[in-house]
């Protein structure tokens, strides 16, 4: 028998990385994504709400992760109920009916031949 562990609500940092005010901001070429691991025996129907510093929250965005599966969700692809605003700082609250593991990843491909990947674990709350 598997013991149920983990939270069901996660706060995910992420989004737009501000650059110094003394120069133009370079275009970000890459993507942000959420990596969600569902190691349990039940499907996870996730609900995501995105928060901004200068606008009202938007959501819910719906994502399904099968039992005993992992799913990578590109933030750029979340367009319903509206496209996530990638041009400003954002964070996300993810809710799941079952415990899952969540990681936020950013891949920056501005330099030819170099792939920079950073990751942050979500904070369960």
mmCIF file of C-alpha atoms in Angstrom:
data_model
loop_
_atom_site.group_PDB
_atom_site.id
_atom_site.type_symbol
_atom_site.label_atom_id
_atom_site.label_comp_id
_atom_site.label_asym_id
_atom_site.label_seq_id
_atom_site.Cartn_x
_atom_site.Cartn_y
_atom_site.Cartn_z
ATOM 1 C CA UNK A 1 0.000 0.000 0.000
ATOM 2 C CA UNK A 2 1.399 3.379 -1.020
ATOM 3 C CA UNK A 3 1.387 6.128 1.616
ATOM 4 C CA UNK A 4 0.065 9.430 0.266
ATOM 5 C CA UNK A 5 2.618 12.213 0.700
ATOM 6 C CA UNK A 6 2.865 15.773 -0.495
ATOM 7 C CA UNK A 7 0.907 18.937 -0.876
ATOM 8 C CA UNK A 8 -1.819 19.631 -3.385
ATOM 9 C CA UNK A 9 -1.158 23.341 -3.948
ATOM 10 C CA UNK A 10 2.171 24.703 -5.240
ATOM 11 C CA UNK A 11 3.468 28.221 -5.714
ATOM 12 C CA UNK A 12 5.720 28.396 -8.767
ATOM 13 C CA UNK A 13 8.113 31.326 -9.231
ATOM 14 C CA UNK A 14 9.111 32.252 -12.718
ATOM 15 C CA UNK A 15 8.490 34.435 -15.672
ATOM 16 C CA UNK A 16 10.121 37.450 -17.173
ATOM 17 C CA UNK A 17 13.658 38.201 -15.991
ATOM 18 C CA UNK A 18 14.164 41.990 -15.715
ATOM 19 C CA UNK A 19 17.303 43.552 -17.143
ATOM 20 C CA UNK A 20 19.004 46.803 -16.056
ATOM 21 C CA UNK A 21 17.068 49.978 -16.798
ATOM 22 C CA UNK A 22 20.048 51.618 -18.562
ATOM 23 C CA UNK A 23 19.646 49.665 -21.783
ATOM 24 C CA UNK A 24 17.109 47.896 -23.946
ATOM 25 C CA UNK A 25 16.023 44.476 -22.872
ATOM 26 C CA UNK A 26 17.246 41.767 -25.255
ATOM 27 C CA UNK A 27 14.666 39.453 -26.737
ATOM 28 C CA UNK A 28 14.338 36.220 -24.794
ATOM 29 C CA UNK A 29 14.794 33.291 -27.124
ATOM 30 C CA UNK A 30 13.912 30.143 -25.333
ATOM 31 C CA UNK A 31 11.019 29.015 -23.236
ATOM 32 C CA UNK A 32 9.695 28.464 -19.742
ATOM 33 C CA UNK A 33 8.136 25.180 -18.799
ATOM 34 C CA UNK A 34 6.634 23.317 -15.886
ATOM 35 C CA UNK A 35 7.732 19.745 -15.344
ATOM 36 C CA UNK A 36 5.069 17.794 -13.441
ATOM 37 C CA UNK A 37 5.645 14.266 -12.116
ATOM 38 C CA UNK A 38 2.624 12.238 -11.066
ATOM 39 C CA UNK A 39 4.007 9.116 -9.373
ATOM 40 C CA UNK A 40 0.601 8.144 -7.985
ATOM 41 C CA UNK A 41 -2.031 5.700 -9.183
ATOM 42 C CA UNK A 42 -4.632 8.359 -10.108
ATOM 43 C CA UNK A 43 -4.718 10.869 -12.934
ATOM 44 C CA UNK A 44 -3.959 14.467 -11.938
ATOM 45 C CA UNK A 45 -6.242 17.174 -13.356
ATOM 46 C CA UNK A 46 -4.225 20.313 -12.677
ATOM 47 C CA UNK A 47 -5.525 23.846 -12.428
ATOM 48 C CA UNK A 48 -3.042 26.712 -12.928
ATOM 49 C CA UNK A 49 -3.597 30.399 -12.183
ATOM 50 C CA UNK A 50 -1.007 32.997 -13.259
ATOM 51 C CA UNK A 51 -0.336 36.109 -11.184
ATOM 52 C CA UNK A 52 1.248 39.372 -12.358
ATOM 53 C CA UNK A 53 2.646 42.396 -10.544
ATOM 54 C CA UNK A 54 0.561 44.846 -12.566
ATOM 55 C CA UNK A 55 -2.561 42.922 -13.652
ATOM 56 C CA UNK A 56 -5.261 40.662 -12.254
ATOM 57 C CA UNK A 57 -4.623 36.893 -12.093
ATOM 58 C CA UNK A 58 -5.613 34.789 -15.118
ATOM 59 C CA UNK A 59 -6.841 31.222 -15.095
ATOM 60 C CA UNK A 60 -7.601 28.523 -14.624
ATOM 61 C CA UNK A 61 -5.512 26.782 -17.242
ATOM 62 C CA UNK A 62 -6.244 23.033 -17.267
ATOM 63 C CA UNK A 63 -3.564 20.358 -17.667
ATOM 64 C CA UNK A 64 -3.916 16.595 -17.236
ATOM 65 C CA UNK A 65 -1.047 14.336 -16.133
ATOM 66 C CA UNK A 66 -1.670 10.603 -16.294
ATOM 67 C CA UNK A 67 -1.032 8.246 -13.411
ATOM 68 C CA UNK A 68 2.652 7.260 -13.127
ATOM 69 C CA UNK A 69 3.587 9.796 -15.833
ATOM 70 C CA UNK A 70 5.588 13.000 -16.259
ATOM 71 C CA UNK A 71 4.472 15.941 -18.364
ATOM 72 C CA UNK A 72 6.409 18.983 -19.538
ATOM 73 C CA UNK A 73 4.139 21.965 -20.174
ATOM 74 C CA UNK A 74 5.540 24.926 -22.115
ATOM 75 C CA UNK A 75 4.214 28.129 -20.586
ATOM 76 C CA UNK A 76 4.264 29.658 -24.087
ATOM 77 C CA UNK A 77 1.612 27.106 -25.121
ATOM 78 C CA UNK A 78 -0.895 28.052 -22.397
ATOM 79 C CA UNK A 79 -3.403 30.190 -24.320
ATOM 80 C CA UNK A 80 -6.846 29.323 -22.904
ATOM 81 C CA UNK A 81 -8.412 31.368 -21.255
ATOM 82 C CA UNK A 82 -5.765 33.791 -22.678
ATOM 83 C CA UNK A 83 -2.081 33.623 -23.586
ATOM 84 C CA UNK A 84 0.226 33.879 -20.576
ATOM 85 C CA UNK A 85 1.852 37.326 -20.611
ATOM 86 C CA UNK A 86 5.493 36.469 -21.167
ATOM 87 C CA UNK A 87 6.594 40.115 -21.367
ATOM 88 C CA UNK A 88 6.176 40.765 -17.624
ATOM 89 C CA UNK A 89 7.030 39.093 -14.318
ATOM 90 C CA UNK A 90 4.676 36.283 -13.391
ATOM 91 C CA UNK A 91 4.209 33.495 -10.911
ATOM 92 C CA UNK A 92 1.816 30.576 -10.878
ATOM 93 C CA UNK A 93 -0.308 28.688 -8.370
ATOM 94 C CA UNK A 94 -0.843 25.061 -9.344
ATOM 95 C CA UNK A 95 -3.565 22.943 -7.740
ATOM 96 C CA UNK A 96 -3.914 19.187 -8.071
ATOM 97 C CA UNK A 97 -6.397 16.688 -6.639
ATOM 98 C CA UNK A 98 -3.488 14.293 -5.999
ATOM 99 C CA UNK A 99 0.104 14.952 -4.857
ATOM 100 C CA UNK A 100 2.538 15.708 -7.691
ATOM 101 C CA UNK A 101 6.115 17.000 -7.920
ATOM 102 C CA UNK A 102 6.534 20.295 -9.793
ATOM 103 C CA UNK A 103 9.622 22.014 -11.179
ATOM 104 C CA UNK A 104 9.858 25.290 -13.126
ATOM 105 C CA UNK A 105 12.455 25.299 -15.923
ATOM 106 C CA UNK A 106 13.778 28.099 -18.116
ATOM 107 C CA UNK A 107 15.792 27.398 -21.251
ATOM 108 C CA UNK A 108 17.689 30.295 -22.799
ATOM 109 C CA UNK A 109 18.966 29.777 -26.352
ATOM 110 C CA UNK A 110 20.295 33.285 -27.131
ATOM 111 C CA UNK A 111 23.889 32.151 -27.705
ATOM 112 C CA UNK A 112 24.450 29.855 -30.698
ATOM 113 C CA UNK A 113 25.579 26.401 -29.633
ATOM 114 C CA UNK A 114 24.930 27.140 -25.939
ATOM 115 C CA UNK A 115 21.842 25.999 -24.082
ATOM 116 C CA UNK A 116 21.394 27.463 -20.624
ATOM 117 C CA UNK A 117 18.859 25.676 -18.448
ATOM 118 C CA UNK A 118 17.846 26.788 -14.978
ATOM 119 C CA UNK A 119 15.357 25.162 -12.660
ATOM 120 C CA UNK A 120 13.431 25.993 -9.513
ATOM 121 C CA UNK A 121 11.353 23.625 -7.440
ATOM 122 C CA UNK A 122 7.838 24.748 -6.659
ATOM 123 C CA UNK A 123 7.047 25.647 -3.070
ATOM 124 C CA UNK A 124 4.282 23.462 -1.588
ATOM 125 C CA UNK A 125 1.844 25.374 0.532
#
